[in-house]
């Protein structure tokens, strides 16, 4: 039968006759045949399929092979074995090369015939290996497309295992990069496009089945398009030195989920390993992809990358790429298939490139001809594009006026087209400029798309943990503190500071939109805080700083004692341990190198002086603070006098007199007072009540001149509180203003040996790097047994001058010295009458230290037990504008004749200038959500939302280096955070990869 068939197909008989005989041969396949006869028919049909000189013989071969293989399956299974398939793939068939697509056609036909046979599993394993080998050899588009078709029909032949599957995807990406069209005619181009589509479709199927392969494939894609020609040559078999990665790579873009744009672009633009030259090369090649006819979303990725580079201020790359590629992008407008994407990219490039007319003027000579072409088309689509293009051109000519000779032909060409209004032009121009930083990534993306456009990371609310989230974000935005925490070497340590470092590292480098701080929350939550209930953020902040300080102090003492063990005997070790403990307890004697990080960043000192008005003896005491709690001054006048109102920032009353760990270590006394304005008391008035100012000092101990001083201070205080809106400066003045201790609150003078009227003054003698101010908005109402909130609006100065009174000589504490831990909460309702000093001030004038507002924690609600916390913050470093406020022109609290600090300071002008010069420098942190905002929004928050009030303020001291040398030899501290410890960086990198894979998996689901 095989001889008859062979003679027939090669004979000169008419073709219809041949087909009739062939049909009978095919029908005879149902009759039984010997094994030798079957093999002869299979060999003949194989030869006809692979080597037939004309389409008829090849068709006959396929028909005979299919018929005899179906009816004689066992014999065909023995014929179509591993040896035959391997020989075809590696050596070809006769004169037919193994790289001919016909080989794969034949193998696919054979696999269909033996799908139900056991031997097919062996062939699948063989093809898994051979498929990877084939793509590594960079097959031409026809062969690669045929291979992908086979693998698509038989996915069992795809390489298995993560390593092989990943290698297959990466090599297939590189194979696409080598694709080149073999012709220029339409039919040839259509065939080429279909072949590329076949290959990219297989990659999409693999990515969908195995999401782990997507990210490495995209990394391979970026490596190809960002590499220089020389590098590409090393990875290829092409010897042409002019090789450029094929635009066919654009076919892969449509298969990448848009939900990954934000994460991938931000990861790409912030990766320090990606050099500017590589990024420029990659962006140029991506713009070339706009010419690929069927690729979707190419323009979306190009624009996202342009915006991402603008966000990290890579303006050199943007300028170079724009000038190099804008004419190519404009020329793509001539081709209807790619016109929409090209116009979108062109619009973004022109509207963002607003610092110079150079880019626009490159395309000006080509505008008129394109406009005329659109008009001649007369198609609705062409007219719509012409209107968009005209609007864009009008915006550019408006922005770059003064070139009439260039623009006159264009104006003539578009004179019959609608012209946008001036308001619309201004709006369009303001949206995309690099300098405006208003560019945002596509809003259609899922909220799983990574960080917001701000580049900052939110914190997930774990159940009424907004009080912690707002404080952590404020501390994180304290740039110098964050950098020092990240630079600590805490390997092997399970301390709270280590957990804070871990949290800061993730906030700085994670690709997640928001991070869940579960570990840190459990480690830092005060024991008396009930989980999942609202708490006071000020109380949490104070507890956190105390814990960090005590922990570091203890570790230093242990480390010092352990080191000494190797050189001291047992007796000297004991003495040394006692000495070390004394050194750490006597903080005023500690050198800067022995201070804890909390002391260096937030620690300041207050000096309290009590002067007996009878004998003029003075008692002084210094105490440390990490924050100042500012009570509200009287809001209207002093005519209505009532019990003193105290606002407590702590939830629990007994916490009012609880020892502050940092203050204890610095003052050497137990227990010290919390540094609330003038201590505490047991009664309050309603919201907006007035602090009591007594004008009835004891007649036995108060002279007429002192009474006159009292009256003078009444007038001064009335001027202070006569304003409608209080400011932080007013509250700070009120905190530092002197008090008269009289009546039930007389001072026991040891020199007089009796209770006497006295004057109490407080002065800041050492300023902190970060000044934390808590506005005491919560006051306890004993009648209702609740803590009410004072909703008064407080003006927040951007620049604050802190009066720091450094004594010219050391003053010894008098014999009548008093303990810092006096019964603050036991003093009666007539505790303190705020009066001007009678001469107890030192002669030295305070120095005004400028501070810049860094963060504001806002409480929204009417009580401390409910509501919500969020925070505003900005990046403020130690190097601020020099000479912000000069002591010669500023007003300070120094003596009776001087004025209090007022808002009429020269710094008021500086505030406005600083805020207008730094747009979008403010951020709003609201749990998981982070957005851009402005200082005007911070100032107006209470006027717009009456229940939202500033509560805790962070100010950063200007013109300061924090006592640390941040200019290290390797420059790691310049313009950025320090490098992370390897284990931290590895953990973040691993988490980022898992997150990207999660995004893709969820998208596919």
Coordinates of C-alpha atoms in Angstrom, one line a residue, residues 402-719:
X402 CA 6.9 86.1 22.3
X403 CA 7.5 84.0 19.2
X404 CA 5.1 85.4 16.6
X405 CA 7.2 84.3 13.7
X406 CA 6.9 80.7 14.8
X407 CA 3.3 80.7 15.9
X408 CA 1.6 82.7 13.1
X409 CA 1.4 79.8 10.6
X410 CA -0.1 77.6 13.4
X411 CA -2.7 80.2 14.4
X412 CA -3.7 80.6 10.7
X413 CA -4.1 76.8 10.4
X414 CA -6.3 76.4 13.5
X415 CA -8.2 79.7 13.3
X416 CA -11.5 77.9 12.7
X417 CA -11.1 75.5 15.7
X418 CA -12.4 76.3 19.2
X419 CA -10.0 78.1 21.4
X420 CA -9.9 77.3 25.2
X421 CA -10.5 80.1 27.6
X422 CA -7.7 81.7 29.6
X423 CA -9.0 80.1 32.8
X424 CA -9.0 76.7 31.3
X425 CA -5.5 77.2 29.9
X426 CA -4.2 78.2 33.3
X427 CA -5.8 75.2 34.9
X428 CA -4.3 72.8 32.4
X429 CA -0.9 74.3 32.7
X430 CA -1.0 74.1 36.5
X431 CA -1.8 70.4 36.6
X432 CA 1.3 68.7 35.2
X433 CA 4.3 70.9 35.7
X434 CA 7.2 69.1 37.3
X435 CA 7.6 71.9 39.7
X436 CA 4.0 71.7 40.9
X437 CA 4.5 68.0 42.0
X438 CA 0.8 67.6 41.3
X439 CA 1.2 64.6 39.1
X440 CA -0.4 61.5 40.4
X441 CA -0.5 58.0 39.2
X442 CA -3.7 56.7 37.6
X443 CA -6.6 57.1 39.9
X444 CA -8.3 54.0 38.5
X445 CA -5.9 51.7 40.3
X446 CA -6.9 49.6 43.3
X447 CA -6.1 50.6 46.8
X448 CA -3.7 47.7 46.8
X449 CA -1.5 49.6 44.4
X450 CA 1.1 50.6 46.9
X451 CA 2.0 54.0 48.5
X452 CA 0.1 57.1 47.7
X453 CA 1.5 59.8 45.5
X454 CA 3.2 61.3 48.5
X455 CA 5.6 58.4 48.8
X456 CA 4.8 58.1 52.5
X457 CA 3.4 54.9 54.2
X458 CA 0.4 54.9 56.3
X459 CA -0.2 52.9 59.5
X460 CA -3.1 50.4 59.8
X461 CA -5.5 51.1 62.7
X462 CA -5.4 47.9 64.8
X463 CA -8.5 48.9 66.7
X464 CA -8.6 52.4 68.2
X465 CA -4.8 52.7 67.8
X466 CA -5.0 56.1 66.1
X467 CA -3.4 57.6 69.2
X468 CA -0.3 55.5 68.5
X469 CA -0.3 55.9 64.8
X470 CA -0.4 59.7 64.9
X471 CA 2.5 59.8 67.4
X472 CA 4.6 57.4 65.5
X473 CA 4.2 59.3 62.2
X474 CA 5.1 62.6 64.0
X475 CA 8.3 60.9 65.4
X476 CA 9.1 59.4 62.0
X477 CA 8.8 62.8 60.4
X478 CA 11.2 64.2 63.0
X479 CA 14.0 63.6 60.4
X480 CA 17.1 63.8 62.6
X481 CA 15.5 61.5 65.2
X482 CA 14.5 59.0 62.5
X483 CA 18.0 59.0 61.0
X484 CA 19.7 58.4 64.3
X485 CA 17.3 55.5 65.1
X486 CA 17.9 53.9 61.7
X487 CA 21.7 54.3 62.1
X488 CA 21.8 52.4 65.5
X489 CA 23.5 49.0 65.4
X490 CA 21.0 46.9 67.4
X491 CA 21.7 43.5 66.0
X492 CA 20.9 40.8 68.4
X493 CA 19.0 43.1 70.7
X494 CA 15.3 42.7 71.3
X495 CA 14.8 46.1 72.8
X496 CA 11.9 48.6 72.2
X497 CA 14.4 50.8 70.3
X498 CA 15.1 47.8 68.0
X499 CA 11.4 47.5 67.4
X500 CA 11.1 51.2 66.7
X501 CA 14.0 50.9 64.2
X502 CA 12.2 48.1 62.5
X503 CA 9.0 50.1 62.3
X504 CA 10.8 53.2 60.9
X505 CA 12.7 51.1 58.4
X506 CA 9.4 49.7 57.0
X507 CA 7.8 53.1 56.9
X508 CA 10.7 54.3 54.9
X509 CA 11.2 51.5 52.4
X510 CA 8.1 49.3 52.2
X511 CA 6.1 49.3 49.0
X512 CA 2.9 48.8 50.9
X513 CA 0.3 51.5 51.1
X514 CA 0.0 51.0 54.9
X515 CA 2.0 49.0 57.4
X516 CA 0.5 47.1 60.4
X517 CA 2.6 47.9 63.5
X518 CA 1.4 45.0 65.6
X519 CA 4.7 44.0 67.2
X520 CA 5.5 47.6 68.2
X521 CA 2.1 48.2 69.5
X522 CA 2.2 45.2 71.9
X523 CA 5.7 46.2 73.0
X524 CA 5.0 49.9 73.6
X525 CA 1.4 49.9 74.9
X526 CA 1.4 51.2 78.5
X527 CA 0.2 48.4 80.9
X528 CA -2.8 50.4 82.1
X529 CA -4.1 51.0 78.5
X530 CA -7.0 48.8 77.7
X531 CA -6.6 47.2 74.3
X532 CA -9.0 48.3 71.5
X533 CA -10.1 51.4 73.5
X534 CA -9.3 55.1 72.8
X535 CA -6.4 56.5 74.8
X536 CA -4.6 59.8 75.2
X537 CA -1.8 60.2 72.6
X538 CA 0.1 62.6 74.9
X539 CA 0.2 60.1 77.7
X540 CA 1.3 57.4 75.2
X541 CA 4.1 59.7 73.8
X542 CA 5.4 60.4 77.3
X543 CA 5.4 56.8 78.2
X544 CA 7.1 55.8 75.0
X545 CA 9.9 58.3 75.4
X546 CA 10.5 57.4 79.0
X547 CA 10.7 53.7 78.1
X548 CA 13.2 54.3 75.3
X549 CA 15.3 56.5 77.6
X550 CA 15.3 54.1 80.6
X551 CA 16.0 51.2 78.3
X552 CA 19.1 52.8 76.8
X553 CA 20.3 54.1 80.1
X554 CA 20.1 50.6 81.6
X555 CA 21.8 49.0 78.6
X556 CA 24.6 51.5 78.8
X557 CA 25.1 50.8 82.6
X558 CA 25.1 47.0 82.0
X559 CA 27.5 47.3 79.1
X560 CA 29.9 49.5 81.0
X561 CA 29.8 47.1 84.0
X562 CA 30.4 44.1 81.8
X563 CA 33.4 45.6 80.1
X564 CA 35.0 46.4 83.4
X565 CA 34.8 42.8 84.6
X566 CA 37.8 41.8 82.6
X567 CA 40.1 44.2 84.3
X568 CA 38.8 44.6 87.9
X569 CA 38.6 42.4 90.9
X570 CA 35.4 41.6 92.6
X571 CA 35.6 44.5 95.1
X572 CA 36.5 47.1 92.5
X573 CA 33.7 45.8 90.3
X574 CA 31.1 46.5 93.0
X575 CA 32.5 50.0 93.5
X576 CA 32.5 50.7 89.8
X577 CA 28.9 49.5 89.3
X578 CA 27.8 51.8 92.1
X579 CA 29.8 54.7 90.6
X580 CA 28.3 54.1 87.2
X581 CA 24.8 54.0 88.6
X582 CA 25.5 57.3 90.3
X583 CA 26.8 58.8 87.1
X584 CA 23.7 57.9 85.2
X585 CA 21.5 59.2 88.0
X586 CA 23.3 62.5 88.1
X587 CA 22.3 63.7 84.6
X588 CA 23.4 67.3 85.0
X589 CA 27.0 66.0 85.2
X590 CA 26.7 63.7 82.2
X591 CA 28.7 64.5 79.1
X592 CA 27.0 64.7 75.8
X593 CA 28.4 61.3 74.9
X594 CA 26.7 59.7 77.9
X595 CA 23.3 61.1 77.2
X596 CA 20.7 58.9 75.7
X597 CA 19.2 59.4 72.3
X598 CA 15.9 60.6 73.8
X599 CA 17.8 63.2 75.9
X600 CA 19.8 64.4 72.9
X601 CA 16.7 64.7 70.7
X602 CA 13.9 65.8 73.1
X603 CA 15.5 66.6 76.4
X604 CA 15.6 70.1 77.8
X605 CA 15.9 71.7 81.3
X606 CA 13.9 74.1 83.3
X607 CA 15.0 76.1 86.3
X608 CA 12.4 76.9 88.9
X609 CA 13.2 79.7 91.3
X610 CA 11.2 80.7 94.5
X611 CA 11.9 84.0 96.0
X612 CA 10.6 84.9 99.4
X613 CA 9.0 88.3 99.2
X614 CA 10.0 89.0 102.9
X615 CA 13.7 88.2 103.1
X616 CA 14.4 87.9 99.4
X617 CA 16.1 84.5 99.8
X618 CA 15.9 82.3 96.8
X619 CA 15.6 78.5 96.3
X620 CA 16.4 77.1 92.9
X621 CA 16.0 73.7 91.3
X622 CA 16.7 72.3 87.8
X623 CA 14.6 69.6 86.3
X624 CA 14.6 67.9 82.9
X625 CA 11.7 67.7 80.5
X626 CA 10.8 66.0 77.3
X627 CA 7.6 67.9 76.7
X628 CA 6.0 71.1 78.0
X629 CA 2.3 70.9 78.9
X630 CA 0.7 74.3 78.2
X631 CA -2.5 75.3 80.0
X632 CA -4.9 77.8 78.4
X633 CA -4.7 81.4 79.4
X634 CA -7.9 83.4 80.4
X635 CA -9.9 83.9 77.2
X636 CA -11.6 87.3 77.7
X637 CA -10.8 89.4 80.8
X638 CA -9.7 89.2 84.4
X639 CA -12.8 90.7 85.9
X640 CA -14.4 87.4 86.7
X641 CA -12.3 85.6 89.2
X642 CA -13.0 82.0 90.2
X643 CA -11.2 78.8 91.2
X644 CA -8.1 77.9 89.2
X645 CA -8.7 75.7 86.1
X646 CA -6.2 73.0 85.4
X647 CA -6.2 70.9 82.3
X648 CA -4.7 67.5 82.6
X649 CA -3.3 65.7 79.6
X650 CA -3.3 62.4 81.4
X651 CA -6.3 60.0 81.7
X652 CA -5.6 59.0 85.3
X653 CA -5.5 61.5 88.1
X654 CA -2.7 59.7 89.9
X655 CA -0.5 59.9 86.8
X656 CA -0.4 63.7 87.5
X657 CA 2.2 63.1 90.2
X658 CA 3.8 60.0 88.7
X659 CA 7.5 60.1 88.4
X660 CA 8.7 61.0 84.9
X661 CA 11.7 58.7 84.3
X662 CA 13.7 61.1 82.3
X663 CA 13.1 64.0 84.6
X664 CA 14.1 61.8 87.6
X665 CA 17.4 60.8 86.0
X666 CA 18.3 64.4 85.2
X667 CA 17.1 66.1 88.4
X668 CA 18.3 63.4 90.9
X669 CA 15.1 63.8 92.9
X670 CA 12.1 61.5 93.6
X671 CA 9.5 62.1 92.6
X672 CA 9.6 65.1 90.2
X673 CA 6.6 66.9 88.8
X674 CA 5.2 66.7 85.4
X675 CA 6.0 69.9 83.7
X676 CA 2.4 71.1 83.4
X677 CA 1.7 74.7 83.6
X678 CA 1.9 75.6 87.3
X679 CA 1.1 72.2 88.6
X680 CA -2.3 70.7 89.2
X681 CA -5.3 71.3 91.4
X682 CA -8.5 69.6 92.5
X683 CA -11.2 71.8 91.0
X684 CA -11.9 73.3 87.6
X685 CA -14.3 75.7 86.0
X686 CA -16.2 75.2 82.8
X687 CA -14.5 75.5 79.4
X688 CA -13.0 78.9 78.9
X689 CA -12.6 79.8 82.6
X690 CA -9.9 82.1 83.9
X691 CA -6.8 81.3 85.9
X692 CA -7.1 83.1 89.3
X693 CA -5.1 86.3 89.7
X694 CA -5.2 87.3 93.4
X695 CA -4.5 90.9 94.3
X696 CA -4.7 90.5 98.1
X697 CA -1.2 89.5 99.2
X698 CA -0.5 89.1 102.9
X699 CA -0.2 92.6 104.5
X700 CA 2.5 91.5 106.9
X701 CA 4.9 90.5 104.2
X702 CA 3.9 92.5 101.1
X703 CA 5.0 96.1 100.6
X704 CA 3.2 98.8 98.7
X705 CA 5.7 98.6 95.8
X706 CA 4.9 94.9 95.5
X707 CA 1.2 95.8 95.3
X708 CA 2.0 98.2 92.5
X709 CA 3.8 95.5 90.6
X710 CA 0.7 93.3 91.0
X711 CA -1.4 96.0 89.4
X712 CA 1.1 96.5 86.6
X713 CA 0.9 92.8 85.8
X714 CA -2.9 92.8 85.8
X715 CA -2.8 95.3 83.0
X716 CA -0.2 93.4 81.1
X717 CA -2.1 90.1 81.4
X718 CA -5.3 91.8 80.3
X719 CA -3.6 92.9 77.1

